Each structure stands twice: as C-alpha cells, then as structure tokens.
Amino acid sequence: MPLDHRRVPGPEESQPPELWAAAGEVPVKGREEEDDGAAAPRDPCALRPLFARAGLLSQAEGSAYVELGGGTKVLCAAWGPREAAEPGAALSGTGRLFCEFRRAPALVLQDGGSALAAAISAAALALADAGVEMYDLAVGCALCRCPGPAAAWLLQPGEPEERRAEARLTLALLPALNQVSAVLGGGQGSPPESWAQALRLGLDGCHRLYPVLRQSLLRASRRRDAAA
Amino acid sequence: MASVVLSEPEKIYILHGVQEDLRVDGRGCEDYRCAEVETDVVSNTSGSARVKLGHTDILVGVKAEMGTPKLEKPDEGYLEFFVDCSANATLEFEARGGEELGSELGNTLYRVFSSDKSIDLKSLCINPRENCWILYVDVLLLECGGNLFDAISLAVKAALFNTRIPKVRVLEDEEGSKEIEMSDDPYDCIRLNVEDVPCIVTLNKIGYRHVVDATLEEEACSLAGLLVSVTSKGALTSVRKVGKGSLDPESIFEMMETGKRVGKALHAALQKILDEEESLGSSRQKVGFLG
C-alpha cells in the first residue's frame, strides 16, 4: 500500500505506551470506583470554561490561543495573504485557504477532548485577528454519546468521555448567519432523530460560545491600539 | 473531483428544474440513476464487484490475507482500504492528480467502517494475538460521472458479500506449537455477513431543495451537501458536510431524514440483486467488461 505522504513519518510499528502500561498493572479496586464516580450524572448541556486570547504571537499576522477547561489547548497562527504557489490555483480565480493541523509541537498543545472543535474556533479567531475579511466567526463545538441504550448526548466531552464514547459529532456554526459550515460525525448507528437532537444541542452550545470569542477579539484589538 | 464548467444559464436551468422536482434527465429529486451491479468479475481475488451508476464506473476487489492483528484489538481481523483513481477516468487524474481524491475517498471509507458493528471482525480472527485475516479492499475508479461515494459504497458492500475466505483449522502439537491448516476443498469457505454494512448517500443542496445521486453538472451547481452513511435498518452511522458552502440547520435535519429513507430503499434493492445472483449460482451468465 502506498504511504500517505502527508503524515509525519515515523516507524510503522510504533504503538502508544499506555497499551503496555495497562497490561503490566495489577487492577486496583479503588480505581474503578473513582471512574464510576466521575461518570456520575453530569449536566449534558454544561459547557466547559473556555479561555480565548487573540493576538499573542508577534511574528504572525494573526494568532489565537484557545483553552478548554480540562486540558485542551490549541494554538493557531494565520499568515497571508500570500500568492498561491501552484499554477493551477491562478486559473480558478478564487483564493485558496491552506490549513495545517499538526498535533505537536505546534498546533494542538494538549488534547483533553474536543480538540477539533477548539481548533476550528482558534483558526477562525486567528484569521479574524489577521484582518482577513470573513462573513462570520466560525465557532466549533463537539459532542459525544456514551454507550448504552437511549444515552444522552454530552456537550464538549473531556478525554475520558471521548474515549468511551459510542458516537462523536463535531460541528462548526456561523452564529450571526445561523449557517452550519461543517459537520463531522461518526460512530454507532442511531436514528436521524438522535443526530438531529445532537445537532440542536451543538448549535445551542455554539451560540453560547460566540460572545466569549468576540470579547477576546475586542480585547486584542484594544491591546493593539494601546501598544501602537 | 472531476468537474464540468457550466455557464450561468445552464446553472439557472438546473436550479429551476430542481425546484419543480424535475431534473435534467427526468428524474425526481430522490431517484437514483439506473445502476448495474455485478459480482465475481475478477477471478484472482477473494471477492469482487463492479457497479455502473450512470456514467460512474467502479470496480472493487477484496483480497484476504493472513497477518498479525493490531495490538489494541488482538482478537479481531481488520479491513484496509485503498482507492485508486485511474487516469482513464478523467483528465484531472493524470499522473498523481488523483491522489488527493483517492485519499479523501479512502479516509471516508475508513470512517464509515470504523464502527465495530458494521462487520463482525471477530470472525476474521484465527489465533488471538498471532493470526487473523486482513481484508485488503481495493477500489478502482474507472469512470467518473458524479456521485462517487454512493457507487463506491455499493460496490464495497457487494464485493464483501461476494468474498469467500478459505476455512482454516488450528492444530496444536503436544509441545503447544500451533499449525494452521487450510482445507483442501476450494469451495469450503466462510462468507461475511454484510447485513449491517452501511451505504453512503450523498445529498447535494441545489437552491432550496436537495438531490440524491447528483450528476457532474448538478454537482457543479451545488455549493454544499451532506454525506450520510445509512445501515439497512435506517440508522445513520456517520454524517459529514461536503462542499465549500454552508448549510442551514433545518436543511441538515431534512437531508438526514431523506438520507434515511433513500438509504433503506437502496439497501433493499441491492440485497435483492445480490440474492438473485446468489440463487443463480454457477449457472449465471457473466457479462463482464465487454457487455
């Protein structure tokens, strides 16, 4: 099979160390109880505290840092506008947005669940900070559904919830226009009503996160004016 | 993706037609083109299928090989997908042009089959942690006429249905060393249960309505669409938005309902053809590539 050249080259047989750690450990009963306690009812609509700050890299034209409570940290930088290198792009007449999503060391500093959603918000903030004209800020939100019959969808899952999840959904919304710009979901099958319910929950979450992102942009521009 | 260049009046013509539930070739918004499905077309594979959906032509071959299972799932076999966009399909696929499309199609297939309910992977295990069957699914795009995802998923399901994996027995010596023995009878094989394998339905949004099974011209008029994978029971296993434009949340709900309806009908039709071919057995007249 031909290799995927876009991936970071590494040995093909590499495995995460957690696999070996779990095999060697003696199971401790106390640990199981703790896990059950953590899985105890959590408000499915609760949003994790989000910290967003724009304009922190001096070298990049626009940058943003988004941190979700529970350990997801995403840093994004935007450069441009730059001339598109490929000859094909010149014919199309439209600009090309080149996106790079790297796990470490640059972009996703720590994945504590909902990394893609945080990255979408960070990228939108960075572009806005760079002064690129956009229709609206894209706000990303992630959901997951726990295993078990008739389980509810949880908003912004943390890493342990995401690992145990039966189905996942990430969506990006343009709140001012109320248009969905991206949906990505997968997992165990469920009827469309369940996915629709998840979408509604996600849309609500995006609307609630929108003011936070706008505030951070406002603060960044004030800081820039004060420094200039 | 291969694309045609349309003039503004042509786009308006298609748009107005779709509003009235009348497409250029006379179909309704939820009708598929006439599809031809044939299995067992390539002789040196474990299973193969060819699907012709209008001008879209897909050939899928499945080869079963023995290998070591993945570390995190030691008692299951797995599937490996590879999509090859042949240069015959369209001019844009010349040399390495089709690689990006090929890897996007491959990633979609991986996501659709990532759920462990779609195929019983435990039946592919021979010796836990040591041996298992790996199914290499190779998809070849012979002609690109719009709606690639749907045709590919139909062909993959048909090829998996047609796959015959030889039966093996594990013999244990007194010292505990295991030996794998393949049965001598070439017709003694295990078949896969493809009841829960999902099919992809692509819905493209044109104007205020959405269409199923878009041709290249209709894809050029549509800015956004939804790709859903539906099982035969009507459950959606994955959802993805495609295209450069954005979608209204209400449209997404409507598209998911349509996808479920259309997907169930698609599964029923495909299963009927596969059962018919199965019942004819070796007396079936194979059409092959020259028909």
XYZ file of C-alpha atoms in Angstrom, chain A:
228
model
C 0.000 0.000 0.000
C 1.446 3.389 -0.887
C 2.287 5.637 2.052
C 0.315 8.723 2.942
C 2.945 11.426 2.379
C 1.044 13.999 4.399
C 1.600 12.156 7.657
C 4.568 12.716 9.966
C 6.993 9.926 9.095
C 7.575 7.553 11.982
C 8.131 3.861 12.409
C 5.092 1.940 11.234
C 5.067 -0.437 14.154
C 5.042 2.254 16.833
C 2.367 1.882 19.496
C 1.268 4.124 22.338
C 2.964 3.274 25.675
C -0.387 3.111 27.505
C -1.055 -0.304 25.957
C 1.944 -1.830 27.712
C 1.335 0.027 30.968
C -2.201 -1.364 31.287
C -1.036 -4.941 30.728
C 1.564 -4.808 33.498
C -0.554 -3.163 36.185
C -2.383 -5.038 38.930
C -6.019 -3.899 38.803
C -6.865 -1.791 41.821
C -10.456 -1.848 43.022
C -10.348 1.687 44.301
C -9.556 2.988 40.811
C -12.755 1.512 39.374
C -14.896 3.232 41.959
C -13.285 6.520 41.141
C -14.078 6.065 37.468
C -17.693 5.317 38.233
C -17.886 8.388 40.393
C -16.575 10.539 37.574
C -19.154 9.090 35.213
C -21.951 10.031 37.564
C -24.559 12.363 36.085
C -23.009 15.409 34.551
C -25.174 18.105 33.097
C -25.132 17.300 29.376
C -25.583 20.950 28.447
C -22.778 22.268 30.616
C -20.058 23.996 28.633
C -16.502 23.727 29.827
C -14.953 27.077 30.701
C -13.305 28.444 27.555
C -10.403 30.853 27.539
C -9.637 32.526 24.228
C -6.984 35.089 23.505
C -6.143 36.598 20.151
C -3.036 38.410 19.029
C -0.334 36.806 21.117
C 2.286 35.914 18.508
C 4.237 38.946 17.357
C 5.597 37.295 14.197
C 2.345 36.041 12.742
C -0.188 38.398 11.206
C -2.937 36.828 13.242
C -2.899 34.325 16.050
C -5.191 32.838 18.641
C -4.938 30.572 21.648
C -7.958 28.638 22.877
C -8.012 26.611 26.065
C -10.896 24.493 27.302
C -11.181 23.585 30.963
C -9.949 20.010 31.321
C -6.778 20.423 29.332
C -7.400 21.041 25.640
C -5.014 23.711 24.407
C -4.889 24.808 20.792
C -2.671 27.480 19.290
C -3.274 28.783 15.801
C -1.447 31.265 13.610
C -2.546 32.797 10.331
C -0.278 34.182 7.646
C -1.028 35.913 4.406
C -2.472 36.819 2.062
C 0.267 35.187 0.102
C 0.497 34.325 -3.585
C -0.625 30.771 -4.202
C 2.360 28.695 -5.267
C 0.625 26.231 -7.564
C -0.016 27.318 -11.158
C -3.420 25.623 -11.048
C -4.773 27.986 -8.425
C -4.261 31.048 -10.595
C -6.825 29.780 -13.088
C -9.554 29.209 -10.544
C -9.818 32.887 -9.734
C -10.543 32.274 -6.071
C -8.034 32.329 -3.244
C -7.017 29.142 -1.510
C -7.060 28.706 2.241
C -4.226 26.418 3.218
C -4.840 24.740 6.534
C -2.301 22.809 8.531
C -3.388 20.827 11.520
C -0.471 19.402 13.495
C -0.642 17.540 16.783
C 2.676 18.509 18.362
C 4.641 20.673 18.804
C 2.879 23.488 17.040
C -0.847 23.453 16.952
C -2.651 21.195 19.394
C -0.570 21.588 22.528
C -2.653 19.243 24.606
C -5.638 17.166 23.676
C -8.109 16.975 26.511
C -11.077 16.140 24.329
C -12.911 18.217 21.703
C -9.634 19.175 20.018
C -11.101 19.655 16.549
C -13.806 21.974 17.816
C -11.273 24.080 19.730
C -9.046 24.185 16.652
C -11.910 25.443 14.474
C -12.592 28.288 16.903
C -8.883 29.086 17.200
C -8.403 29.149 13.423
C -11.390 31.466 12.963
C -10.067 33.805 15.666
C -6.586 33.845 14.147
C -7.948 34.714 10.708
C -10.075 37.487 12.152
C -7.062 38.751 14.078
C -5.020 38.774 10.876
C -7.575 41.058 9.308
C -8.858 38.613 6.693
C -12.391 39.640 5.678
C -14.829 36.935 6.659
C -18.605 36.551 6.631
C -18.615 35.489 10.250
C -16.578 33.822 13.003
C -16.822 30.044 12.898
C -17.488 28.566 16.320
C -16.719 24.886 16.809
C -18.463 22.554 19.217
C -18.051 18.842 19.895
C -20.473 16.294 21.284
C -20.350 12.645 22.100
C -22.790 9.976 23.111
C -21.973 7.450 25.793
C -22.554 3.765 25.254
C -25.808 2.281 26.438
C -29.356 2.404 25.195
C -31.048 5.798 24.957
C -27.989 7.614 26.241
C -27.937 11.384 26.062
C -25.508 13.474 24.029
C -22.903 15.334 26.052
C -21.585 18.741 25.060
C -17.807 19.261 24.869
C -16.660 15.890 26.195
C -13.459 15.551 28.135
C -10.854 12.978 27.146
C -12.133 10.013 29.206
C -15.681 10.619 27.944
C -14.466 10.839 24.358
C -12.562 7.591 24.649
C -15.586 5.725 25.941
C -17.946 7.374 23.508
C -20.063 5.384 21.151
C -20.601 8.197 18.684
C -18.979 11.574 18.164
C -20.030 14.763 16.418
C -18.154 17.988 15.749
C -19.847 20.946 14.192
C -18.941 24.466 13.219
C -21.512 27.241 13.125
C -21.521 30.797 11.779
C -23.752 32.237 14.526
C -24.658 35.599 13.015
C -25.845 33.982 9.794
C -27.129 30.828 11.542
C -25.462 28.695 8.908
C -23.644 25.468 9.634
C -20.266 25.445 7.926
C -19.065 21.980 8.917
C -20.424 18.768 10.373
C -18.357 15.690 11.041
C -19.781 12.772 12.913
C -19.330 9.045 13.201
C -19.799 6.027 15.398
C -22.508 3.515 16.174
C -25.675 3.826 14.219
C -28.594 5.781 15.573
C -31.789 7.116 14.008
C -31.747 10.591 12.404
C -33.786 11.997 15.301
C -30.891 11.315 17.655
C -28.383 13.056 15.348
C -30.855 15.944 14.941
C -31.121 16.274 18.711
C -27.331 16.291 18.960
C -27.106 18.985 16.286
C -29.582 21.193 18.137
C -27.594 20.807 21.346
C -24.398 21.641 19.478
C -25.940 24.710 17.820
C -27.077 25.970 21.202
C -23.560 25.447 22.565
C -22.039 27.366 19.650
C -24.370 30.301 20.214
C -23.299 30.416 23.860
C -19.600 30.336 22.998
C -19.837 33.103 20.366
C -19.832 36.075 22.794
C -16.679 34.745 24.501
C -14.782 34.691 21.213
C -15.989 38.151 20.234
C -14.903 39.540 23.594
C -11.403 38.162 23.132
C -11.126 39.787 19.678
C -12.288 43.095 21.118
C -9.720 42.900 23.895
C -6.943 42.016 21.436
C -7.702 44.995 19.220
C -7.766 47.297 22.266
C -4.378 45.951 23.326
C -3.012 46.563 19.847
C -4.295 50.134 19.836
C -2.790 50.762 23.247
C 0.584 49.410 22.131
C 0.653 51.319 18.823
